[in-house]
Short mmCIF file of C-alpha atoms in Angstrom, two decimals:
data_model
loop_
_atom_site.label_atom_id
_atom_site.label_comp_id
_atom_site.label_asym_id
_atom_site.label_seq_id
_atom_site.Cartn_x
_atom_site.Cartn_y
_atom_site.Cartn_z
CA MET A 1 6.36 90.71 22.97
CA ALA A 2 6.39 87.28 21.42
CA ALA A 3 9.42 85.28 22.47
CA LEU A 4 12.21 85.43 19.95
CA PRO A 5 14.53 82.52 19.18
CA ASP A 6 17.69 82.48 21.32
CA ASP A 7 19.86 83.35 18.38
CA PRO A 8 17.74 86.35 17.13
CA ALA A 9 14.86 86.32 14.81
CA VAL A 10 11.45 86.17 13.58
CA SER A 11 10.40 85.02 10.12
CA LEU A 12 7.33 83.55 8.56
CA GLY A 13 5.71 80.93 6.45
CA ILE A 14 2.32 80.08 4.99
CA GLN A 15 0.40 76.93 4.24
CA GLN A 16 -2.52 76.37 1.94
CA ALA A 17 -5.43 75.23 4.15
CA ALA A 18 -7.83 73.27 1.98
CA ALA A 19 -11.05 71.39 2.52
CA SER A 20 -10.45 68.00 4.04
CA GLN A 21 -10.03 65.41 1.35
CA THR A 22 -9.16 61.73 1.60
CA THR A 23 -6.80 59.59 -0.41
CA PRO A 24 -7.75 56.05 -1.40
CA SER A 25 -5.86 54.82 1.67
CA GLY A 26 -8.04 56.95 3.93
CA SER A 27 -5.36 59.42 5.06
CA PRO A 28 -5.71 63.20 4.52
CA SER A 29 -4.58 64.17 1.04
CA ASP A 30 -1.24 65.93 0.91
CA ALA A 31 -2.44 67.74 -2.18
CA ALA A 32 -5.43 69.13 -0.33
CA ASN A 33 -3.16 70.56 2.33
CA SER A 34 -0.33 71.59 0.05
CA THR A 35 2.22 73.78 1.77
CA VAL A 36 4.85 76.18 0.57
CA THR A 37 7.56 74.11 2.18
CA ALA A 38 11.32 74.20 1.79
CA LYS A 39 12.42 70.67 2.49
CA ALA A 40 15.81 69.32 3.48
CA ASN A 41 16.66 69.64 -0.17
CA PRO A 42 16.51 73.44 -0.58
CA GLN A 43 15.90 73.14 -4.32
CA GLN A 44 12.29 72.25 -3.43
CA ALA A 45 11.77 75.87 -2.42
CA VAL A 46 12.40 77.00 -5.97
CA LYS A 47 11.14 74.15 -8.11
CA GLU A 48 7.89 72.98 -6.54
CA GLU A 49 4.57 74.57 -7.41
CA HIS A 50 3.21 76.83 -4.70
CA PRO A 51 -0.39 77.65 -3.84
CA ARG A 52 -1.56 81.23 -4.30
CA ILE A 53 -3.65 83.30 -1.94
CA LEU A 54 -7.09 83.68 -3.56
CA GLY A 55 -5.54 81.92 -6.53
CA ILE A 56 -3.58 85.02 -7.59
CA ILE A 57 -1.10 86.18 -4.94
CA PRO A 58 2.11 84.10 -5.15
CA THR A 59 3.75 82.61 -2.06
CA ARG A 60 6.95 81.16 -3.50
CA ASN A 61 9.11 82.56 -0.69
CA VAL A 62 7.06 81.04 2.13
CA THR A 63 7.68 77.89 4.15
CA ASP A 64 6.11 76.16 7.15
CA ASN A 65 9.21 74.06 7.74
CA GLN A 66 11.13 75.69 10.59
CA GLU A 67 14.03 73.33 9.91
CA ALA A 68 14.31 74.11 6.20
CA GLY A 69 17.81 73.84 4.79
CA PRO A 70 19.58 76.94 3.40
CA LEU A 71 19.23 78.15 -0.18
CA THR A 72 22.26 78.39 -2.42
CA PRO A 73 23.08 81.78 -4.02
CA LYS A 74 21.73 80.45 -7.33
CA GLU A 75 18.44 79.50 -5.68
CA LYS A 76 18.14 82.89 -4.00
CA PHE A 77 18.52 84.66 -7.34
CA SER A 78 16.13 82.21 -9.00
CA LEU A 79 13.53 82.88 -6.30
CA PHE A 80 14.00 86.63 -6.76
CA PHE A 81 13.63 86.40 -10.54
CA ARG A 82 10.49 84.30 -10.45
CA SER A 83 8.94 86.55 -7.82
CA THR A 84 9.61 89.79 -9.70
CA THR A 85 8.40 88.44 -13.04
CA ASP A 86 5.15 87.03 -11.68
CA PRO A 87 1.97 88.44 -13.30
CA TRP A 88 0.79 89.60 -9.87
CA VAL A 89 3.73 92.01 -9.60
CA PHE A 90 2.93 93.57 -12.97
CA PHE A 91 -0.73 93.85 -11.99
CA LEU A 92 0.19 95.72 -8.81
CA ALA A 93 2.55 98.03 -10.70
CA SER A 94 -0.14 98.74 -13.29
CA ALA A 95 -2.74 99.50 -10.62
CA ASP A 96 -0.31 101.71 -8.71
CA ALA A 97 0.53 103.65 -11.88
CA GLY A 98 -3.15 104.13 -12.68
CA ILE A 99 -3.95 105.43 -9.20
CA SER A 100 -0.89 107.68 -9.27
CA GLN A 101 -1.93 109.17 -12.61
CA ALA A 102 -5.53 109.67 -11.50
CA LYS A 103 -4.31 111.56 -8.42
CA GLY A 104 -1.92 113.66 -10.47
CA ASP A 105 1.19 112.43 -8.65
CA PHE A 106 4.52 113.25 -10.27
CA PRO A 107 3.10 115.96 -12.57
CA GLU A 108 6.46 116.10 -14.38
CA TYR A 109 5.58 112.76 -15.93
CA GLY A 110 2.58 114.32 -17.64
CA GLN A 111 -0.66 112.55 -18.55
CA GLY A 112 -1.78 110.26 -21.33
CA VAL A 113 -0.04 107.07 -22.42
CA GLU A 114 3.45 108.51 -21.99
CA GLY A 115 2.75 109.68 -18.44
CA TYR A 116 1.22 106.32 -17.52
CA ALA A 117 4.19 104.44 -19.00
CA LYS A 118 6.62 106.48 -16.90
CA ARG A 119 4.63 105.88 -13.73
CA LEU A 120 4.36 102.16 -14.53
CA GLY A 121 8.09 101.91 -15.11
CA ALA A 122 8.87 103.73 -11.88
CA SER A 123 6.49 101.57 -9.85
CA TYR A 124 7.89 98.32 -11.22
CA ALA A 125 11.47 99.54 -10.81
CA ASP A 126 10.79 100.20 -7.12
CA THR A 127 9.74 96.59 -6.63
CA PHE A 128 12.52 95.15 -8.77
CA ASP A 129 15.34 97.15 -7.13
CA GLY A 130 14.19 96.47 -3.58
CA ASN A 131 13.80 92.73 -4.19
CA LEU A 132 17.07 92.42 -6.09
CA TRP A 133 19.07 93.86 -3.23
CA GLY A 134 16.95 92.72 -0.29
CA ASN A 135 16.19 89.17 -1.42
CA ALA A 136 19.10 88.19 -3.65
CA ILE A 137 22.32 90.23 -3.53
CA LEU A 138 22.47 91.12 0.17
CA THR A 139 21.02 87.81 1.38
CA THR A 140 23.81 86.10 -0.53
CA LEU A 141 26.56 88.40 0.76
CA TRP A 142 25.31 88.32 4.37
CA HIS A 143 24.14 84.69 4.34
CA GLU A 144 20.54 85.47 5.25
CA ASP A 145 17.46 83.48 4.30
CA PRO A 146 14.96 85.46 2.16
CA ARG A 147 12.11 83.09 2.91
CA PHE A 148 9.11 83.80 5.10
CA TYR A 149 8.72 81.29 7.94
CA ARG A 150 5.12 80.85 9.02
CA LYS A 151 4.60 80.13 12.72
CA GLY A 152 1.12 78.66 12.23
CA GLU A 153 0.40 77.90 15.90
CA GLY A 154 0.12 79.61 19.26
CA SER A 155 -1.98 82.55 20.43
CA PHE A 156 -3.12 85.29 18.07
CA SER A 157 -0.92 87.93 19.71
CA ASN A 158 2.13 85.68 19.60
CA ARG A 159 1.65 84.93 15.93
CA PHE A 160 0.84 88.55 15.13
CA LEU A 161 4.07 89.79 16.69
CA TRP A 162 6.03 86.95 15.11
CA ALA A 163 4.75 87.94 11.67
CA ALA A 164 5.30 91.68 12.16
CA ALA A 165 8.90 91.09 13.19
CA THR A 166 9.78 89.37 9.93
CA THR A 167 10.77 92.68 8.34
CA VAL A 168 13.60 93.12 10.85
CA TRP A 169 14.37 89.56 12.00
CA CYS A 170 15.26 86.53 9.88
CA LYS A 171 16.81 83.10 9.73
CA ARG A 172 20.41 82.79 8.57
CA ASP A 173 21.98 80.20 6.30
CA ASN A 174 23.70 78.57 9.29
CA GLY A 175 20.36 77.97 11.02
CA THR A 176 20.59 80.76 13.62
CA TRP A 177 18.39 83.85 13.70
CA GLY A 178 19.32 87.52 13.67
CA PRO A 179 18.55 91.04 12.41
CA ASN A 180 17.17 91.13 8.87
CA TYR A 181 19.84 93.47 7.55
CA ALA A 182 19.25 92.48 3.92
CA ASN A 183 15.56 93.36 3.88
CA VAL A 184 15.93 96.72 5.61
CA ALA A 185 19.06 97.75 3.71
CA GLY A 186 17.54 96.54 0.44
CA ASN A 187 14.52 98.79 0.93
CA PHE A 188 16.70 101.84 1.50
CA ILE A 189 19.01 101.00 -1.41
CA GLY A 190 15.94 100.71 -3.62
CA GLY A 191 14.81 104.11 -2.36
CA ALA A 192 18.20 105.58 -3.20
CA ILE A 193 18.19 104.11 -6.72
CA SER A 194 14.75 105.61 -7.33
CA ASN A 195 16.39 109.05 -7.35
CA ILE A 196 17.61 108.17 -10.84
CA TYR A 197 14.16 107.88 -12.41
CA TYR A 198 11.84 109.92 -10.17
CA PRO A 199 11.21 113.59 -11.07
CA GLU A 200 13.64 116.07 -9.56
CA SER A 201 11.02 117.26 -7.08
CA GLN A 202 10.85 113.71 -5.67
CA ARG A 203 14.56 113.25 -5.05
CA GLY A 204 16.77 113.82 -2.04
CA VAL A 205 17.97 112.20 1.16
CA SER A 206 14.78 112.92 3.10
CA LEU A 207 12.50 111.37 0.48
CA THR A 208 14.85 108.43 0.07
CA LEU A 209 14.71 107.68 3.79
CA THR A 210 10.94 108.11 3.82
CA ARG A 211 10.46 105.69 0.93
CA GLY A 212 12.74 103.09 2.51
CA ALA A 213 11.01 103.30 5.88
CA THR A 214 7.56 103.17 4.26
CA VAL A 215 8.33 100.03 2.27
CA THR A 216 9.77 98.36 5.37
CA ALA A 217 6.66 99.18 7.39
CA GLU A 218 4.35 98.02 4.60
CA GLY A 219 6.11 94.67 4.65
CA THR A 220 4.42 93.89 7.95
CA ILE A 221 1.02 93.99 6.27
CA GLY A 222 2.02 91.33 3.80
CA ALA A 223 3.56 89.29 6.60
CA GLU A 224 0.31 89.25 8.56
CA LEU A 225 -1.59 88.10 5.47
CA LEU A 226 0.87 85.27 4.93
CA GLU A 227 0.66 84.20 8.57
CA PHE A 228 -3.12 84.24 8.96
CA TRP A 229 -4.47 83.53 5.46
CA PRO A 230 -4.67 79.75 6.02
CA ASP A 231 -6.78 80.39 9.12
CA ILE A 232 -9.08 82.73 7.20
CA GLU A 233 -9.46 80.24 4.38
CA ARG A 234 -10.05 77.34 6.77
CA HIS A 235 -12.78 79.34 8.53
CA TYR A 236 -14.44 80.12 5.20
CA LEU A 237 -14.30 76.51 4.03
CA ARG A 238 -15.75 75.34 7.33
CA LYS A 239 -18.66 77.77 7.09
CA ARG A 240 -19.32 76.75 3.50
CA ALA A 241 -19.34 73.06 4.47
CA GLU A 242 -21.74 73.74 7.35
CA LYS A 243 -24.08 75.63 5.02
CA ALA A 244 -24.01 72.80 2.47
CA GLU A 245 -24.79 70.22 5.17
CA LYS A 246 -27.63 72.32 6.52
CA GLU A 247 -29.16 72.73 3.06
CA ALA A 248 -28.81 68.98 2.43
CA ALA A 249 -30.52 68.23 5.75
CA GLN A 250 -33.40 70.57 4.89
CA GLN A 251 -33.87 68.94 1.50
CA ASP A 252 -33.93 65.49 3.09
CA ALA A 253 -36.51 66.72 5.61
CA GLN A 254 -38.73 68.04 2.83
CA HIS A 255 -38.67 64.65 1.11
CA THR A 256 -39.33 62.65 4.26
CA GLY A 257 -41.58 65.14 6.02
CA ALA A 258 -39.43 64.93 9.15
CA ALA A 259 -37.86 67.83 11.01
CA PRO A 260 -34.39 68.66 9.68
CA ALA A 261 -31.57 67.20 11.73
CA VAL A 262 -29.35 69.60 13.61
CA VAL A 263 -25.80 69.40 12.31
CA ARG A 264 -23.29 69.86 15.09
CA HIS A 265 -19.59 70.45 14.55
CA PRO A 266 -16.73 70.30 17.02
CA PRO A 267 -15.26 73.65 18.11
CA GLU A 268 -13.07 75.20 15.42
CA GLN A 269 -9.40 74.71 16.16
CA PRO A 270 -7.32 77.90 16.47
#
């Protein structure tokens, strides 16, 4: 197991790895390496613009700053609201509803536009309810930090376990770490609320527990993406740069008639 902080916890963060650019002064451009960072002033976590994975997946709740200051209740609710009203969330709900209708799930909803609308509403409500309780209400009541703290360094296994643990381990407003009660409880509360709008055949304690556990487990997938995406992007950008240099060298060789130079790069940093 990856070592956990003395005070309990494991959380995550993510940074946007970009191609190396240079400012007029010659230092690496901060814009090129923009990071979803919560600074000493916690309002940064809500107000600053955040990079998106593949340009579409939002990362507003992610930080690389392990010493980030706590969010106020107002900032926690603001972060929740912006996250649940992002176009990406509606896209996912729409796709989920379409797949559900194609498979014939929840036959009580029927087919056609009305059936799709019911499935869409249910899918979005699942996300909204879970985030409201898990990232805003309960984090405020229990003084937990809803942000994802990216480790960003160390061995693959260490980072993998660190990321996976984020669903059950988090940073607290006082700077210590402990069980992520808000996230887990929020998922099960969302599952319980879904009994209101799901068909009668999809209600009950057993299904509620199953839905809550499933959402909690699925959270680990997103956590791994947030932890390792910068590495994936950096690898891709490196390969693209190497290809461009190789093509440029071949073109120069064709013009001069000389053999193309071999472009060598230092070992890729983990």
